[in-house]
Short mmCIF file of N, CA and C and ligand atoms in Angstrom, two decimals:
data_model
loop_
_atom_site.label_atom_id
_atom_site.label_comp_id
_atom_site.label_asym_id
_atom_site.label_seq_id
_atom_site.Cartn_x
_atom_site.Cartn_y
_atom_site.Cartn_z
N MET S 1 153.27 -93.52 66.55
CA MET S 1 154.09 -92.37 66.64
C MET S 1 153.68 -91.71 67.90
N LEU S 2 154.84 -91.34 68.82
CA LEU S 2 154.71 -90.94 69.96
C LEU S 2 155.47 -89.56 70.10
N GLY S 3 154.67 -88.66 70.49
CA GLY S 3 155.07 -87.04 70.45
C GLY S 3 155.98 -86.83 71.80
N ASP S 4 156.40 -85.60 71.74
CA ASP S 4 157.33 -85.36 72.87
C ASP S 4 156.49 -85.14 74.32
N TYR S 5 157.01 -85.44 75.22
CA TYR S 5 156.52 -85.04 76.69
C TYR S 5 155.33 -85.71 76.95
N VAL S 6 155.25 -87.11 76.27
CA VAL S 6 153.83 -88.01 76.27
C VAL S 6 154.23 -88.67 77.93
N SER S 7 153.09 -88.72 78.59
CA SER S 7 153.16 -89.44 79.88
C SER S 7 152.53 -90.78 79.95
N ILE S 8 152.89 -91.93 79.92
CA ILE S 8 152.41 -93.13 79.77
C ILE S 8 152.48 -93.89 81.16
N ASN S 9 151.34 -93.92 81.95
CA ASN S 9 151.36 -94.56 83.14
C ASN S 9 151.45 -96.05 83.24
N PRO S 10 151.63 -96.69 84.61
CA PRO S 10 151.62 -98.03 84.63
C PRO S 10 150.56 -98.57 84.16
N GLY S 11 150.67 -99.90 83.44
CA GLY S 11 149.60 -100.60 83.02
C GLY S 11 148.92 -100.29 81.72
N VAL S 12 149.45 -99.33 80.95
CA VAL S 12 148.90 -98.87 79.87
C VAL S 12 149.36 -99.90 78.76
N THR S 13 148.05 -100.28 77.77
CA THR S 13 148.36 -101.00 76.59
C THR S 13 147.93 -100.19 75.43
N VAL S 14 149.03 -99.75 74.53
CA VAL S 14 148.92 -99.15 73.41
C VAL S 14 149.00 -100.17 72.04
N SER S 15 147.78 -100.37 71.48
CA SER S 15 147.65 -101.60 70.59
C SER S 15 148.23 -101.10 69.24
N GLY S 16 148.85 -102.02 68.29
CA GLY S 16 149.13 -101.59 67.08
C GLY S 16 149.81 -100.39 66.60
N VAL S 17 149.09 -99.78 65.62
CA VAL S 17 149.98 -98.52 65.40
C VAL S 17 148.94 -97.29 65.60
N CYS S 18 149.39 -96.55 66.70
CA CYS S 18 148.60 -95.45 66.96
C CYS S 18 149.51 -94.07 67.01
N ARG S 19 148.79 -93.00 67.08
CA ARG S 19 149.53 -91.62 67.03
C ARG S 19 149.11 -90.92 68.33
N ILE S 20 150.18 -90.66 69.37
CA ILE S 20 149.87 -90.31 70.53
C ILE S 20 150.62 -88.65 70.46
N GLY S 21 149.85 -87.68 70.40
CA GLY S 21 150.33 -86.37 70.22
C GLY S 21 151.18 -86.11 71.42
N ARG S 22 151.83 -84.83 71.26
CA ARG S 22 152.76 -84.14 72.07
C ARG S 22 152.00 -83.71 73.57
N GLY S 23 152.66 -84.15 74.55
CA GLY S 23 152.02 -83.61 75.97
C GLY S 23 150.86 -84.65 76.31
N VAL S 24 150.35 -85.56 75.81
CA VAL S 24 149.21 -86.48 75.88
C VAL S 24 149.75 -87.14 77.33
N THR S 25 148.77 -87.32 78.19
CA THR S 25 148.84 -88.15 79.39
C THR S 25 147.74 -89.40 79.35
N ILE S 26 148.45 -90.40 79.26
CA ILE S 26 147.49 -91.65 79.49
C ILE S 26 147.43 -92.22 80.95
N GLY S 27 146.22 -92.40 81.57
CA GLY S 27 146.13 -92.76 82.80
C GLY S 27 146.59 -94.17 82.97
N SER S 28 146.66 -94.53 84.44
CA SER S 28 147.03 -95.96 84.61
C SER S 28 145.95 -97.06 84.09
N GLY S 29 146.49 -98.19 83.49
CA GLY S 29 145.62 -99.39 83.01
C GLY S 29 144.80 -98.80 81.84
N ALA S 30 144.82 -97.77 81.11
CA ALA S 30 144.06 -97.63 79.99
C ALA S 30 144.60 -98.53 78.94
N THR S 31 143.61 -98.69 78.03
CA THR S 31 143.90 -99.46 76.69
C THR S 31 143.58 -98.43 75.58
N VAL S 32 144.56 -98.18 74.66
CA VAL S 32 144.34 -97.52 73.50
C VAL S 32 144.27 -98.51 72.41
N LEU S 33 143.00 -98.76 71.44
CA LEU S 33 143.15 -99.52 70.55
C LEU S 33 143.89 -99.26 69.01
N ASP S 34 144.06 -100.10 68.18
CA ASP S 34 144.91 -100.06 67.12
C ASP S 34 144.41 -98.83 66.27
N GLN S 35 145.31 -98.14 65.42
CA GLN S 35 144.91 -97.00 64.39
C GLN S 35 144.29 -95.81 65.12
N ILE S 36 144.36 -95.54 66.35
CA ILE S 36 143.71 -94.53 67.15
C ILE S 36 144.81 -93.25 67.21
N THR S 37 144.26 -92.30 67.22
CA THR S 37 145.02 -90.88 67.03
C THR S 37 144.43 -90.17 68.36
N ILE S 38 145.52 -89.78 69.38
CA ILE S 38 145.07 -88.92 70.54
C ILE S 38 145.78 -87.82 70.21
N GLY S 39 144.79 -86.55 70.24
CA GLY S 39 145.58 -85.29 70.02
C GLY S 39 146.25 -84.55 70.97
N GLU S 40 147.12 -83.42 70.93
CA GLU S 40 148.11 -82.89 71.62
C GLU S 40 147.40 -82.43 72.85
N GLY S 41 148.16 -82.93 74.04
CA GLY S 41 147.76 -82.33 75.13
C GLY S 41 146.48 -82.88 76.05
N SER S 42 145.75 -83.76 75.29
CA SER S 42 144.87 -84.58 75.93
C SER S 42 145.18 -85.51 77.15
N VAL S 43 144.06 -85.74 77.95
CA VAL S 43 144.23 -86.70 79.07
C VAL S 43 143.33 -87.59 79.13
N ILE S 44 143.84 -89.12 79.06
CA ILE S 44 142.81 -90.23 79.03
C ILE S 44 142.94 -90.67 80.22
N GLY S 45 141.61 -90.75 81.06
CA GLY S 45 141.45 -91.24 82.35
C GLY S 45 141.94 -92.66 82.51
N ALA S 46 142.27 -92.83 83.97
CA ALA S 46 142.90 -94.37 84.25
C ALA S 46 141.73 -95.42 84.03
N GLY S 47 142.02 -96.64 83.48
CA GLY S 47 141.19 -97.63 83.11
C GLY S 47 140.33 -97.56 82.00
N SER S 48 140.46 -96.43 81.06
CA SER S 48 139.69 -96.21 79.87
C SER S 48 140.17 -97.25 78.70
N VAL S 49 138.97 -97.63 77.88
CA VAL S 49 139.41 -97.92 76.73
C VAL S 49 139.19 -96.95 75.53
N VAL S 50 140.27 -96.74 74.79
CA VAL S 50 140.02 -95.86 73.75
C VAL S 50 139.85 -96.35 72.43
N THR S 51 138.51 -96.28 71.92
CA THR S 51 138.11 -96.85 70.80
C THR S 51 137.85 -96.14 69.43
N LYS S 52 138.06 -94.86 69.70
CA LYS S 52 137.73 -93.82 68.80
C LYS S 52 138.89 -92.70 68.77
N ASP S 53 139.14 -91.84 67.76
CA ASP S 53 140.10 -90.93 67.77
C ASP S 53 139.76 -89.84 69.04
N ILE S 54 140.67 -89.28 69.77
CA ILE S 54 140.26 -88.32 70.61
C ILE S 54 141.20 -86.85 70.24
N PRO S 55 140.16 -85.72 70.32
CA PRO S 55 140.93 -84.58 69.76
C PRO S 55 141.71 -83.83 70.59
N PRO S 56 142.51 -83.03 70.26
CA PRO S 56 143.41 -82.22 71.20
C PRO S 56 142.87 -81.59 72.26
N GLY S 57 143.55 -81.33 73.46
CA GLY S 57 143.10 -80.54 74.53
C GLY S 57 141.91 -80.91 75.23
N VAL S 58 141.68 -82.08 75.41
CA VAL S 58 140.34 -82.54 76.22
C VAL S 58 140.80 -83.59 77.20
N VAL S 59 139.87 -83.94 78.09
CA VAL S 59 139.89 -85.08 79.02
C VAL S 59 138.78 -86.02 78.60
N ALA S 60 139.25 -87.15 78.59
CA ALA S 60 138.21 -88.31 78.14
C ALA S 60 138.52 -89.59 78.96
N TYR S 61 137.51 -90.20 79.39
CA TYR S 61 137.63 -91.35 80.03
C TYR S 61 136.42 -92.22 79.90
N GLY S 62 136.61 -93.64 80.55
CA GLY S 62 135.32 -94.50 80.40
C GLY S 62 135.74 -95.58 79.57
N VAL S 63 134.65 -96.47 79.54
CA VAL S 63 134.68 -97.66 78.58
C VAL S 63 133.47 -97.73 77.64
N PRO S 64 133.58 -97.50 76.53
CA PRO S 64 134.47 -96.88 75.73
C PRO S 64 134.71 -95.40 76.18
N ALA S 65 135.94 -94.77 75.83
CA ALA S 65 136.33 -93.56 76.47
C ALA S 65 135.45 -92.27 75.69
N LYS S 66 135.10 -91.48 76.36
CA LYS S 66 134.14 -90.24 75.72
C LYS S 66 135.08 -88.92 76.28
N VAL S 67 134.90 -88.05 75.56
CA VAL S 67 135.33 -86.64 76.00
C VAL S 67 134.42 -86.07 76.79
N VAL S 68 134.94 -85.71 77.83
CA VAL S 68 133.96 -85.07 79.06
C VAL S 68 134.29 -83.89 79.32
N ARG S 69 135.41 -83.09 79.01
CA ARG S 69 135.65 -81.71 79.16
C ARG S 69 136.83 -81.09 78.42
N PRO S 70 137.04 -79.93 78.29
CA PRO S 70 138.49 -79.46 77.78
C PRO S 70 139.35 -79.56 78.88
N CYS S 71 140.49 -79.74 78.65
CA CYS S 71 141.83 -79.80 79.66
C CYS S 71 141.71 -78.64 80.62
C1 COA Z 1 140.24 -88.40 84.47
C2 COA Z 1 140.95 -87.76 85.41
C3 COA Z 1 141.96 -86.96 84.97
C4 COA Z 1 140.25 -86.31 86.29
O1 COA Z 1 139.11 -86.14 85.49
P1 COA Z 1 137.99 -85.03 85.94
O2 COA Z 1 136.98 -84.59 85.11
O3 COA Z 1 138.67 -83.96 86.90
O4 COA Z 1 137.34 -86.05 86.98
P2 COA Z 1 136.76 -85.90 88.52
O5 COA Z 1 137.82 -86.25 89.39
O6 COA Z 1 136.19 -84.57 88.66
O7 COA Z 1 135.48 -86.97 88.47
C5 COA Z 1 134.16 -86.52 87.79
C6 COA Z 1 133.59 -87.84 87.49
O8 COA Z 1 134.14 -88.61 86.55
C7 COA Z 1 134.56 -89.80 87.14
N1 COA Z 1 135.87 -90.42 86.67
C8 COA Z 1 136.86 -89.64 87.08
N2 COA Z 1 138.13 -90.35 86.42
C9 COA Z 1 137.42 -91.36 85.80
C10 COA Z 1 138.01 -92.64 84.88
N3 COA Z 1 139.23 -92.73 84.64
N4 COA Z 1 137.25 -93.60 84.58
C11 COA Z 1 135.86 -93.48 84.75
N5 COA Z 1 135.24 -92.24 85.47
C12 COA Z 1 136.03 -91.50 85.82
C13 COA Z 1 134.36 -89.57 88.73
O9 COA Z 1 134.00 -90.79 89.21
C14 COA Z 1 133.15 -88.59 88.87
O10 COA Z 1 132.20 -89.17 88.48
P3 COA Z 1 130.81 -88.86 89.55
O11 COA Z 1 130.49 -87.40 88.63
O12 COA Z 1 129.76 -89.73 89.08
O13 COA Z 1 130.96 -88.62 90.91
C15 COA Z 1 141.34 -88.48 86.57
O14 COA Z 1 140.42 -89.03 87.27
C16 COA Z 1 142.24 -89.66 86.09
O15 COA Z 1 141.79 -90.87 85.57
N6 COA Z 1 143.52 -89.44 86.07
C17 COA Z 1 144.64 -90.48 85.48
C18 COA Z 1 145.45 -90.56 86.93
C19 COA Z 1 146.54 -91.56 86.78
O16 COA Z 1 146.44 -92.76 86.00
N7 COA Z 1 147.61 -91.16 87.34
C20 COA Z 1 148.79 -92.02 87.13
C21 COA Z 1 149.59 -92.12 88.66
S1 COA Z 1 150.76 -93.54 88.51
#
């Protein structure tokens, strides 16, 4: 499920069935694993691997991606 105004940048992989909320930005080359939910308005940093659900309104990055701050 892909919400409105989602920005998926070059080289992103979204695996299997994921829920990408409204206004999410997924940075270049990031990978989102199967069954993951990314909450509304969150930003996933370039090159990240998202292995757990990400709440709304945060910036998360790294391998595995960790929440680092609110947006
Ligand atoms: C995550 C992002 C939004 C910025 O987050 P931020 O919290 O403002 O990060 P900062 O630039 O202040 O950097 C803070 C620290 O996080 C690190 N960092 C930033 N982005 C990172 C990422 N994607 N992965 C791993 N570490 C990252 C920085 O190296 C810095 O580390 P340091 O404290 O050891 O120096 C940005 O770096 C990013 O990845 N944006 C996606 C860009 C993109 O793909 N655009 C597409 C254009 S085609």
